[in-house]
Amino acid sequence: MKKIQSLCNYCAIDCNLDFYVEDNHIMAVKPTKGYPVNDGFCCIKGLSLDKQQTVVDKPHTPRVRMEDGTYQYPGWDYTFNYIAKRFREIQEKYGNEALAGISTGQLTLEEFAINGHIMRDHLHTNVDGNTRLCMASAVVAHKQEYGFDAPGFTLEDLELSDTIILVGANPVVAHPIVWDRIRKNQNKKLIVIDSRKSETAKNADYFYPIKTKMDSTLFYGLANYFIEKDWIDHEFINQHVNRFDEYKEFVKDFPLEQVSKDTHLSMEQLLELVELIHSGKRVSMWWTMGINQSHNAVRAAQSIMNLQLILGNYGKPGTGGNSITGQCNAMGSRLFSNQSSLYGHEFTDSDSRKKIADIFHCDERILAEGPTKTYDQIIDGINDGTIKALWILCTNPRHSWTNNETFRQAMEKLEFYVVQDIYDDIESAENYDVFLPAVSGIKKEGTYVNLERRLSRLVSVIEPDEDEKNDYQIMYGIAKALGLQDIIDYWKTPEDCFNLLKEVSRNRPFDITGVDFRGLENSHGIQWPFKEGEELKEDQRRLYSDGKFFYPDQKAVLQFEPVPKNPMPQTEQFPYIFNTGRGSVGQWHTQSRTREVQFIENVSLHHPYIYIHTKLAKEMGLKHEDWVTLDSCNGQSADFAVRITDDVQEDEIFCPMHYIECNKLTASVYDPYSKEPSYKSAVVNLRVKER
Ligand code: SF4
């Protein structure tokens, strides 16, 4: 039996796993011992990756809707040529931007790059990813605050911190490895700030049940208090931080008494929190979707980073203002998808354009000139008739897009709709013109970057069948059909692509010129940057230990502004806040993959459900598993079974996101800078379901 080390391509941890393979069949999966991320531990999703060896083999070849309306299997070459012809026809008839794409955070680095090069450079159109739905706010927050999207922590910081503050994060369910590493730290105080008493909050030493979306108010108030008390790090601020004097004036508008009223945290709670932070020697703050998915997400994330900067809690072991990423290669997408940056460069910088054109052997003038239209603009563009063709890859927006009925409407309006996925029965795979079946991650090669900037190798664990193709091969096939000569000549394999991307990264903050594609196999992974000639001395490498950020003067810049009004206030008509999030460790997003795992299916509910507070249940005369109808401020209604708990606030309803009904009720409201949807604060009414 062979042992092959590869990675789990579900969440942003990128656990490494040992696959035991005999006769091209996975016999067992075990977490890799000694791997610095997950060292012999992983969750049920990774352990169940062997299930995808059998389910992804139907159909092997593309399905195309013919002129007579029937679906047929005309083979890969025909399909690539057909797609290329239809893309060109639509662009000629309606303009380049009449074609668009939506991808994911789940592809390999190389797949992001080739897709970005085809769509954004050669076809001069837009492609956004479902990373917009989870990490865009952190990306913008980092760029504005540090001068580059460079989260500085290493996961070991969770074990080195004496005061860990989680804000809007529930790692017990969403990031089990993060939780495992917190548990291993025996010398920490764990503090959770969340509107809901989540599974993590129940295991915390201190829990602060904040009013939803009041995070920036809290952190501005804390900053003001620390400044008033002069409990800040003047030396660090003077040497490494800009705009402090402005910030000091700004936060004066957030006295603790007012913060207490706005956040619904008592003065005693606030003063206790202040004392915990002040007495900590190695204080780290970590946030995820509770912050990122908000109408005020970027500024909320920055309010956390601001506080850590003025306290000097950066660059030292166990510190930082740290964002926990969602998907397995969200970090790779951020650098190489050519969506929000030109492969990690400024779109308008002429030296960067020349450098990339030279590396890619293409004409500099074809390179994209600005960031992509955002996800919401693409859906709106389809619905208003300006976008006519859509290619979705490895994503399920009919389920996961906010206010998801707008995507259903969009699907009906498209003239040409291409779905590329490992499953042909996801909710978004309806009424398509072409379905492109891609093999799952266990049958392909590439690289991923995890939440702490660690590159790791996806290794083909079992051989694909003769007629199967992976995402990279599908994209390469389309590029060939389009006649894109530079891709045909220089991007033949993921390894070719990786070597191009290494050159692209040269002398940038994410320089990976010292990383070898093959050398990553059976390794401990490598955190960027890792330059050519550099010696890898340790497995845990954090940024900012020299206090140098990425602006020209190497200082971080505090970012802040008055807290905007909540665009979805509670009203008499819609009195409850509709909070959403992950329901269980086993369920992944829209469940298209995890539904294949019998164990997860056995312990998951198969109908949509919500948690409501005991008091509300009593008022409405509701019992466990009674059905209710929720009416949302977005004009939609959906039915849910009820679960009764004291873990949500009295005016809050929590809905696990794994059921399509959840995002039927979320709203078309976005952070103004990141355009990430505010998934967690639509307002709804609740009615007992009519029978
Ligand atoms: S889902 Fe995340 S935590 Fe679970 S095995 Fe995969 S990478 Fe590890």
XYZ file of C-alpha atoms and ligand atoms in Angstrom:
699
model
C 0.000 0.000 0.000
C 1.310 3.452 -0.935
C 1.212 6.391 1.478
C 0.667 9.740 -0.262
C 0.743 13.041 1.624
C -1.677 15.632 0.277
C -3.978 18.254 1.752
C -7.594 18.721 2.726
C -9.168 21.246 0.383
C -12.154 22.241 2.481
C -11.265 24.974 4.965
C -8.428 27.499 5.208
C -6.366 25.385 7.575
C -5.181 23.115 4.720
C -4.512 20.152 7.009
C -2.103 17.673 5.520
C -3.345 14.112 5.315
C -1.774 10.751 4.580
C -3.780 8.770 2.045
C -3.167 5.025 2.029
C -3.758 3.806 -1.513
C -3.927 0.321 -3.004
C -4.906 -0.500 -6.601
C -5.801 3.156 -7.210
C -8.256 3.085 -4.324
C -8.004 4.996 -1.042
C -8.071 2.494 1.795
C -7.576 4.944 4.678
C -6.997 8.629 5.449
C -4.983 9.774 8.453
C -3.890 13.271 9.492
C -0.172 13.725 8.856
C 1.899 13.469 12.024
C 4.514 16.173 12.439
C 2.920 18.555 9.940
C 3.188 21.940 11.674
C -0.430 22.881 11.041
C -2.433 19.872 12.192
C 0.171 17.409 13.563
C -1.803 14.171 13.576
C -5.241 15.721 14.021
C -8.008 16.819 11.657
C -11.778 17.001 11.460
C -14.374 14.666 9.990
C -14.391 16.472 6.648
C -10.741 15.719 5.956
C -11.064 12.166 7.228
C -13.921 11.637 4.770
C -12.163 12.815 1.619
C -11.942 9.207 0.458
C -15.703 9.339 -0.179
C -15.091 11.557 -3.185
C -13.256 8.842 -5.087
C -16.493 7.146 -6.082
C -19.067 9.891 -6.412
C -17.256 12.184 -8.788
C -17.208 9.796 -11.695
C -20.561 10.767 -13.158
C -20.646 12.070 -15.781
C -17.048 11.906 -17.026
C -17.553 14.045 -20.086
C -19.287 17.370 -20.677
C -22.987 17.669 -21.264
C -24.096 20.225 -23.857
C -27.546 21.527 -24.724
C -27.911 21.120 -28.482
C -29.934 23.296 -30.836
C -32.969 21.021 -30.499
C -32.884 21.524 -26.720
C -31.680 18.017 -25.850
C -28.572 17.386 -23.745
C -25.859 15.301 -25.337
C -22.299 14.228 -24.573
C -20.323 15.439 -27.614
C -16.867 15.011 -26.078
C -14.298 17.391 -24.656
C -12.880 18.832 -27.883
C -16.275 19.660 -29.325
C -17.295 21.260 -26.023
C -14.157 23.393 -25.717
C -14.637 24.672 -29.265
C -18.322 25.267 -28.671
C -17.653 27.281 -25.503
C -14.951 29.329 -27.234
C -17.295 30.041 -30.164
C -20.192 31.080 -27.920
C -17.954 33.278 -25.726
C -16.603 35.049 -28.824
C -20.074 35.429 -30.381
C -21.541 36.942 -27.240
C -18.620 39.333 -26.795
C -18.785 40.425 -30.430
C -22.531 41.002 -30.250
C -22.829 42.682 -26.827
C -19.307 43.746 -25.831
C -16.541 42.098 -23.830
C -18.207 42.531 -20.458
C -21.336 40.689 -21.574
C -19.414 37.587 -20.477
C -18.559 37.069 -16.783
C -17.341 34.396 -14.421
C -17.784 33.452 -10.788
C -15.200 31.175 -9.225
C -14.364 30.110 -5.718
C -11.806 29.907 -2.914
C -11.368 26.170 -3.499
C -9.324 25.952 -6.690
C -5.545 25.584 -6.748
C -3.266 28.579 -7.090
C -2.516 27.554 -10.669
C -6.202 27.206 -11.576
C -6.911 30.686 -10.227
C -4.079 32.095 -12.284
C -4.975 30.446 -15.595
C -8.631 31.336 -15.169
C -7.732 34.929 -14.296
C -5.402 35.169 -17.290
C -8.015 33.800 -19.718
C -10.954 35.803 -18.446
C -9.470 39.063 -17.245
C -6.468 39.511 -19.579
C -7.380 37.791 -22.826
C -11.164 38.131 -22.788
C -11.153 41.548 -21.040
C -14.023 40.666 -18.824
C -14.943 40.149 -15.194
C -14.589 37.183 -12.902
C -15.132 37.362 -9.176
C -14.963 34.589 -6.607
C -16.991 33.391 -3.696
C -14.063 34.607 -1.607
C -16.006 37.865 -1.949
C -18.555 36.253 0.356
C -16.119 35.557 3.175
C -12.722 37.258 3.024
C -13.002 40.411 0.923
C -13.415 42.591 4.007
C -10.220 41.280 5.602
C -8.361 41.786 2.314
C -9.341 45.440 2.099
C -8.730 45.948 5.813
C -5.180 44.580 5.478
C -4.412 46.542 2.313
C -5.502 49.836 3.810
C -3.925 49.273 7.213
C -0.654 47.501 6.300
C -0.177 48.634 2.678
C -0.535 45.016 1.491
C -2.888 42.100 2.103
C -0.475 40.315 4.415
C -1.870 38.616 7.523
C 1.184 38.350 9.729
C 0.454 35.575 12.216
C 1.477 31.971 12.356
C -0.830 29.389 13.931
C 1.647 28.793 16.736
C 0.628 32.244 18.020
C -2.523 30.572 19.338
C -0.348 28.499 21.646
C 1.931 31.364 22.656
C -0.723 33.915 23.529
C -1.705 34.437 27.159
C -4.875 36.344 26.251
C -6.819 35.167 23.207
C -9.753 37.281 22.113
C -12.075 35.822 19.476
C -14.453 38.272 17.843
C -17.309 36.913 15.734
C -15.488 33.601 15.411
C -16.619 30.100 16.338
C -13.629 27.795 15.749
C -15.114 24.874 17.687
C -17.395 24.407 14.690
C -15.806 26.345 11.835
C -12.039 25.878 12.361
C -11.450 22.778 14.502
C -7.667 23.018 14.203
C -7.692 26.588 15.470
C -9.756 25.332 18.384
C -7.401 22.391 18.986
C -4.446 24.740 19.187
C -6.272 27.068 21.550
C -7.081 24.080 23.767
C -3.438 23.030 23.787
C -2.509 26.406 25.250
C -2.827 25.756 28.991
C -1.719 29.232 30.032
C -4.259 31.396 28.286
C -7.370 33.301 29.121
C -9.920 32.791 26.350
C -12.300 35.664 25.696
C -15.170 35.485 23.202
C -17.043 38.519 21.891
C -20.112 37.448 19.949
C -23.826 38.185 19.800
C -24.534 34.473 20.223
C -23.344 32.083 22.903
C -21.704 29.883 20.331
C -20.074 26.511 20.961
C -16.800 28.409 21.405
C -18.325 30.992 23.734
C -19.564 28.179 25.963
C -15.982 27.004 26.337
C -14.498 30.453 26.956
C -13.259 31.879 30.236
C -15.060 35.142 29.501
C -17.988 35.758 27.157
C -19.243 39.193 26.140
C -22.643 39.013 24.386
C -22.366 42.142 22.281
C -25.290 43.633 20.386
C -24.905 42.551 16.811
C -22.810 44.795 14.523
C -21.568 46.994 17.361
C -17.980 45.736 17.112
C -16.332 48.897 15.825
C -18.097 50.946 18.509
C -16.671 48.588 21.146
C -13.114 48.717 19.824
C -13.152 52.489 19.307
C -14.358 52.812 22.903
C -11.657 50.499 24.189
C -9.026 52.466 22.239
C -10.261 55.711 23.788
C -10.111 54.236 27.281
C -6.588 52.875 26.803
C -5.429 56.232 25.425
C -7.024 58.119 28.336
C -5.328 55.812 30.800
C -2.079 56.115 28.835
C -1.846 52.323 28.673
C -0.566 52.393 25.115
C 2.821 51.696 23.510
C 4.178 55.142 22.581
C 7.440 53.805 21.242
C 5.743 51.378 18.867
C 3.265 54.042 17.752
C 6.017 56.603 17.100
C 8.131 54.204 15.102
C 5.542 52.142 13.272
C 2.091 53.769 13.135
C 0.645 56.729 11.228
C -2.451 58.861 12.008
C -2.327 58.288 15.767
C -3.074 61.918 16.698
C -6.163 61.925 14.458
C -7.272 58.612 15.915
C -6.856 59.886 19.439
C -9.228 62.770 18.651
C -11.660 60.532 16.755
C -12.143 57.966 19.528
C -12.976 60.681 22.060
C -16.501 60.370 20.664
C -16.683 56.863 22.170
C -16.727 57.254 25.952
C -17.215 53.940 27.731
C -20.633 54.905 29.150
C -21.972 55.473 25.625
C -20.256 52.319 24.344
C -21.997 50.404 27.119
C -25.388 51.669 25.947
C -24.678 50.948 22.280
C -23.138 47.507 22.689
C -25.466 46.311 25.479
C -22.385 45.367 27.504
C -22.430 46.659 31.081
C -19.760 48.996 32.431
C -18.587 46.143 34.658
C -18.150 43.915 31.614
C -16.312 46.607 29.667
C -13.965 47.390 32.550
C -13.319 43.702 33.074
C -12.440 43.340 29.377
C -10.122 46.365 29.580
C -8.356 44.857 32.573
C -7.946 41.494 30.840
C -6.329 43.142 27.835
C -4.198 45.475 29.938
C -2.880 42.696 32.162
C -2.059 40.385 29.241
C 1.566 40.129 28.172
C 0.910 38.440 24.823
C -2.537 39.499 23.678
C -3.898 38.245 20.359
C -7.200 39.148 18.724
C -8.763 36.975 16.022
C -11.807 37.610 13.910
C -13.700 35.870 11.163
C -17.145 35.988 9.550
C -18.925 37.759 12.412
C -16.809 40.759 11.473
C -16.262 40.196 7.748
C -19.915 39.759 6.772
C -21.260 43.152 7.751
C -22.344 46.485 6.318
C -19.403 47.989 8.244
C -16.969 45.102 7.974
C -13.741 46.739 6.836
C -13.835 49.432 9.490
C -14.826 46.883 12.157
C -11.834 44.691 11.266
C -9.617 47.752 11.311
C -10.935 48.823 14.717
C -9.465 45.545 16.058
C -6.177 46.078 14.209
C -6.036 49.713 15.384
C -6.321 48.684 19.022
C -3.590 46.079 18.674
C -1.343 48.594 16.900
C -1.633 51.278 19.548
C -0.999 48.643 22.232
C 2.114 47.520 20.347
C 0.706 44.004 20.040
C 2.205 43.202 16.651
C 5.082 41.080 15.410
C 5.726 39.442 18.778
C 4.893 35.802 19.520
C 1.274 35.343 20.583
C 0.026 38.753 19.458
C -1.558 40.450 16.427
C -4.882 41.533 14.997
C -5.515 38.378 13.018
C -8.083 37.377 10.436
C -9.069 33.715 10.209
C -9.721 32.851 6.572
C -12.629 30.680 5.411
C -11.814 28.558 2.377
C -8.844 26.338 1.624
C -7.217 28.604 -0.949
C -8.775 31.985 -0.275
C -5.237 33.236 0.361
C -4.038 31.930 -3.013
C -6.997 33.476 -4.765
C -6.222 36.843 -3.200
C -2.736 36.826 -4.710
C -3.075 35.089 -8.048
C -6.666 35.173 -9.342
C -6.136 38.524 -11.118
C -9.397 39.743 -9.610
C -8.653 42.441 -7.057
C -4.970 42.897 -7.941
C -2.785 42.219 -10.969
C -1.339 38.997 -9.555
C -0.366 40.812 -6.355
C 0.664 44.040 -8.153
C -1.040 47.345 -8.859
C -3.015 47.247 -12.117
C -1.793 50.707 -13.061
C 1.903 50.369 -12.250
C 3.748 50.353 -15.572
C 6.839 48.497 -14.296
C 4.629 45.750 -12.849
C 2.678 45.450 -16.095
C 5.859 45.076 -18.095
C 7.280 42.552 -15.626
C 4.164 40.367 -15.764
C 3.774 40.611 -19.538
C 7.411 39.533 -19.951
C 6.970 36.565 -17.605
C 3.712 35.524 -19.290
C 5.119 36.103 -22.823
C 2.116 38.232 -23.700
C 1.465 41.747 -24.909
C 1.439 44.136 -21.955
C -1.628 45.860 -23.377
C -3.851 42.821 -22.878
C -3.396 42.775 -19.083
C -6.451 43.778 -17.045
C -6.464 47.463 -16.222
C -8.392 47.430 -12.958
C -10.150 45.229 -10.442
C -12.991 43.041 -11.544
C -16.607 44.002 -11.305
C -17.702 42.613 -7.984
C -19.984 39.624 -7.402
C -23.029 41.810 -6.745
C -22.338 43.857 -9.876
C -22.126 40.667 -11.926
C -25.479 39.367 -10.633
C -27.063 42.799 -11.076
C -25.565 42.965 -14.582
C -27.220 39.674 -15.519
C -30.526 40.799 -14.084
C -30.439 44.149 -15.853
C -29.557 42.464 -19.159
C -26.019 43.783 -19.674
C -24.345 40.439 -18.906
C -25.508 37.612 -21.157
C -23.127 34.733 -20.458
C -21.805 33.287 -17.209
C -19.206 30.627 -16.419
C -19.319 29.405 -12.821
C -16.570 27.226 -11.396
C -16.638 25.177 -8.241
C -19.289 27.283 -6.564
C -23.010 27.164 -5.876
C -24.405 30.711 -5.898
C -28.036 29.644 -6.259
C -27.615 28.530 -2.644
C -24.798 30.649 -1.221
C -25.374 34.086 -2.759
C -27.029 36.581 -0.447
C -30.718 37.141 -1.224
C -30.326 34.058 -3.410
C -33.567 34.436 -5.331
C -31.733 37.155 -7.280
C -29.388 34.461 -8.604
C -32.345 32.253 -9.554
C -33.707 35.175 -11.577
C -30.290 35.684 -13.129
C -30.044 32.022 -14.196
C -33.272 32.428 -16.144
C -32.002 35.464 -18.037
C -28.695 34.109 -19.283
C -28.206 33.419 -22.975
C -25.277 31.104 -22.262
C -24.574 29.435 -18.946
C -21.599 27.180 -18.235
C -21.345 25.240 -14.981
C -18.040 23.593 -14.043
C -18.147 21.445 -10.934
C -17.558 17.972 -9.565
C -21.325 17.572 -9.119
C -24.007 17.993 -11.766
C -26.832 18.171 -9.231
C -25.943 21.274 -7.207
C -28.696 23.873 -7.033
C -26.825 26.107 -9.499
C -26.585 23.320 -12.106
C -30.007 23.954 -13.544
C -30.923 25.060 -16.999
C -27.275 25.248 -18.037
C -26.046 25.176 -21.613
C -22.859 23.311 -20.791
C -21.915 21.256 -17.771
C -18.160 20.649 -17.393
C -17.477 17.769 -14.994
C -14.209 18.289 -13.130
C -12.542 15.690 -10.931
C -12.230 16.358 -7.216
C -9.049 17.364 -5.429
C -7.963 13.787 -4.795
C -7.284 13.406 -8.520
C -5.350 16.582 -9.269
C -2.114 18.505 -8.674
C -1.409 22.006 -7.504
C -0.605 24.280 -4.600
C -2.654 25.974 -1.900
C -1.956 28.763 0.581
C -3.511 28.473 4.025
C -4.641 31.165 6.451
C -1.105 31.676 7.861
C 0.425 32.088 4.346
C 1.685 28.477 4.187
C 2.074 26.968 0.729
C 1.264 23.302 0.599
C 1.001 20.684 -2.143
C -2.114 19.038 -3.433
C -0.920 15.703 -4.816
C -2.964 13.460 -7.046
C -3.832 10.609 -4.714
C -5.554 8.385 -7.252
C -5.255 8.396 -11.015
C -8.184 9.840 -12.944
C -9.908 7.742 -15.581
C -8.866 8.305 -19.182
C -11.736 10.622 -20.075
C -11.738 12.614 -16.828
C -10.304 16.111 -16.642
C -9.372 18.392 -13.783
C -10.155 22.090 -13.559
C -6.735 23.116 -14.856
C -7.018 20.863 -17.907
C -10.518 22.177 -18.619
C -9.351 25.776 -18.497
C -6.303 24.982 -20.608
C -8.585 23.258 -23.131
C -10.789 26.337 -23.371
C -7.715 28.563 -23.732
C -6.526 26.380 -26.621
C -9.912 26.541 -28.291
C -9.791 30.307 -27.943
C -6.370 30.280 -29.631
C -4.522 31.901 -26.724
C -0.979 31.207 -27.853
C 0.944 32.327 -24.759
C -1.095 29.967 -22.581
C -0.763 27.119 -25.061
C 3.015 27.552 -25.121
C 3.880 28.307 -21.508
C 1.081 27.097 -19.188
C 0.871 23.417 -20.152
C 0.905 22.010 -16.613
C 0.279 23.292 -13.084
C 4.034 23.066 -12.513
C 4.684 25.332 -15.544
C 2.158 27.758 -14.156
C 3.646 27.655 -10.653
C 7.056 28.507 -12.063
C 5.570 31.531 -13.855
C 3.892 32.626 -10.624
C 7.162 32.308 -8.728
C 8.672 34.858 -11.100
C 5.603 37.057 -10.756
C 6.123 37.071 -6.978
C 9.790 38.111 -7.204
C 10.560 41.133 -4.995
C 6.973 41.408 -3.831
C 5.841 40.950 -0.202
C 4.713 37.417 -1.088
C 7.968 36.473 -2.854
C 7.968 32.671 -3.288
C 10.968 32.385 -5.598
C 12.613 30.014 -3.109
C 9.748 27.512 -3.209
C 10.019 24.445 -5.414
C 6.788 22.878 -6.740
C 8.101 19.321 -6.369
C 9.989 20.194 -3.193
C 6.689 20.964 -1.465
C 5.735 17.280 -1.633
C 6.072 15.447 1.697
C 7.211 18.687 3.293
C 6.032 20.888 6.164
C 4.874 23.538 3.703
C 6.444 26.998 3.522
C 4.980 30.313 4.648
C 5.500 33.231 2.300
C 7.655 35.134 1.780
C 10.412 32.636 0.967
C 12.956 34.051 -1.435
C 15.385 32.321 -3.730
C 18.553 31.455 -1.799
C 16.858 31.763 1.596
C 17.389 28.986 4.102
C 14.294 27.590 5.820
C 15.295 27.663 9.468
C 11.933 27.221 11.175
C 8.420 26.007 10.499
C 6.663 28.984 12.110
C 7.361 32.365 10.523
C 5.424 35.506 11.391
C 5.532 38.918 9.722
C 6.064 42.335 11.311
C 8.596 41.211 13.939
C 10.714 44.165 12.745
C 7.691 46.490 12.964
C 7.905 47.140 9.228
C 4.678 47.280 7.258
C 4.261 47.643 3.498
C 3.683 51.363 2.950
C 6.700 53.262 1.542
C 7.550 54.641 5.003
C 7.060 51.107 6.406
C 4.451 52.301 8.893
C 0.930 50.949 9.389
C -1.898 53.451 8.907
C -4.801 53.568 11.358
C -8.114 53.538 9.461
C -11.369 54.745 10.982
C -14.543 56.707 10.388
C -17.822 57.415 12.172
C -19.913 54.305 12.668
C -22.551 54.238 9.907
C -26.220 53.750 10.621
C -27.371 50.152 10.391
C -29.072 49.884 6.961
C -31.334 47.130 8.311
C -32.684 48.490 11.594
C -35.158 46.455 13.636
C -38.687 47.767 13.186
C -42.160 46.837 14.360
C -42.636 44.996 11.067
C -39.274 43.181 11.288
C -38.380 42.921 14.972
C -35.804 40.081 14.881
C -32.178 39.967 13.718
C -31.527 37.027 11.377
C -28.030 35.794 12.215
C -26.498 33.065 10.053
C -23.456 30.789 10.301
C -22.080 27.298 10.238
C -24.327 24.667 11.811
C -21.953 21.805 12.550
C -18.344 20.696 12.092
C -19.357 18.150 9.472
C -21.453 20.354 7.211
C -19.551 22.421 4.662
C -21.231 25.462 3.126
C -23.991 24.347 0.718
C -23.369 20.664 1.569
C -22.684 19.685 -2.036
C -19.599 17.771 -0.878
C -20.371 16.796 2.700
C -23.757 15.278 1.854
C -21.725 12.374 0.419
C -20.427 11.473 3.856
C -22.852 9.070 5.456
C -21.716 9.813 8.989
C -22.327 13.540 8.513
C -25.673 12.891 6.868
C -26.695 10.649 9.761
C -26.100 13.346 12.356
C -27.346 16.370 10.344
C -30.884 17.630 10.117
C -32.335 17.325 6.633
C -34.666 20.275 6.884
C -33.982 23.975 7.456
C -34.103 25.058 11.070
C -33.518 28.064 13.273
C -32.702 28.717 16.898
C -34.974 31.086 18.793
C -34.840 32.268 22.395
C -36.897 30.485 25.054
C -38.787 33.682 25.826
C -39.856 34.169 22.220
C -40.893 30.516 21.954
C -43.037 30.934 25.038
C -44.637 34.132 23.741
C -45.467 32.442 20.436
C -46.534 29.166 22.016
C -43.873 27.263 20.085
C -42.371 23.890 20.908
C -39.204 22.225 19.668
C -39.559 21.260 15.956
C -42.726 23.309 15.421
C -42.655 25.068 12.044
C -42.626 28.819 11.557
C -42.529 31.189 8.597
C -39.982 33.983 8.565
C -40.673 37.100 6.477
C -37.496 38.994 5.617
C -36.886 42.672 4.963
C -35.742 41.538 1.480
C -39.369 40.675 0.579
C -38.939 36.882 0.741
C -40.399 34.322 3.128
C -39.294 30.794 4.068
C -40.297 28.053 6.493
C -38.106 26.590 9.232
C -38.386 24.150 12.115
C -37.754 25.702 15.490
C -35.123 24.796 18.072
C -35.377 26.542 21.415
C -32.341 27.827 23.287
C -31.044 30.549 25.597
C -27.857 30.811 23.522
C -29.292 33.431 21.158
C -30.342 36.878 22.272
C -34.054 37.478 22.833
C -34.396 39.441 19.598
C -32.021 37.245 17.573
C -32.722 34.219 15.385
C -29.798 32.011 14.367
C -30.021 30.064 11.124
C -27.438 27.458 10.003
C -26.423 28.389 6.465
C -26.420 24.898 4.944
C -30.011 25.071 3.716
C -31.058 27.063 0.662
C -33.850 28.736 2.653
C -31.234 30.562 4.761
C -29.932 32.850 2.033
C -33.399 33.272 0.619
C -33.807 35.665 3.534
C -30.432 37.438 3.646
C -30.278 40.868 2.049
C -28.560 42.710 -0.788
C -26.586 44.874 1.631
C -22.789 45.122 1.399
C -19.771 46.657 3.036
C -19.028 49.785 0.963
C -15.292 49.041 0.579
C -15.146 45.260 0.201
C -18.611 44.650 -1.286
C -18.892 41.641 0.982
C -22.525 40.852 1.821
C -23.883 41.571 5.285
C -25.020 37.990 5.815
C -25.657 38.187 9.526
C -28.055 41.003 10.167
C -31.121 40.999 7.922
C -34.246 41.686 9.952
C -37.235 39.376 9.878
C -40.671 38.736 11.317
C -41.700 35.347 12.681
C -45.121 33.749 12.240
C -46.388 30.365 13.319
C -46.631 28.415 10.082
C -50.114 28.198 8.663
C -51.208 24.621 8.229
S -11.962 20.938 6.935
Fe -10.296 22.214 7.677
S -9.931 21.505 9.795
Fe -11.142 19.912 8.755
S -9.595 18.471 7.974
Fe -10.054 19.926 6.336
S -8.522 21.541 6.503
Fe -8.519 20.380 8.448
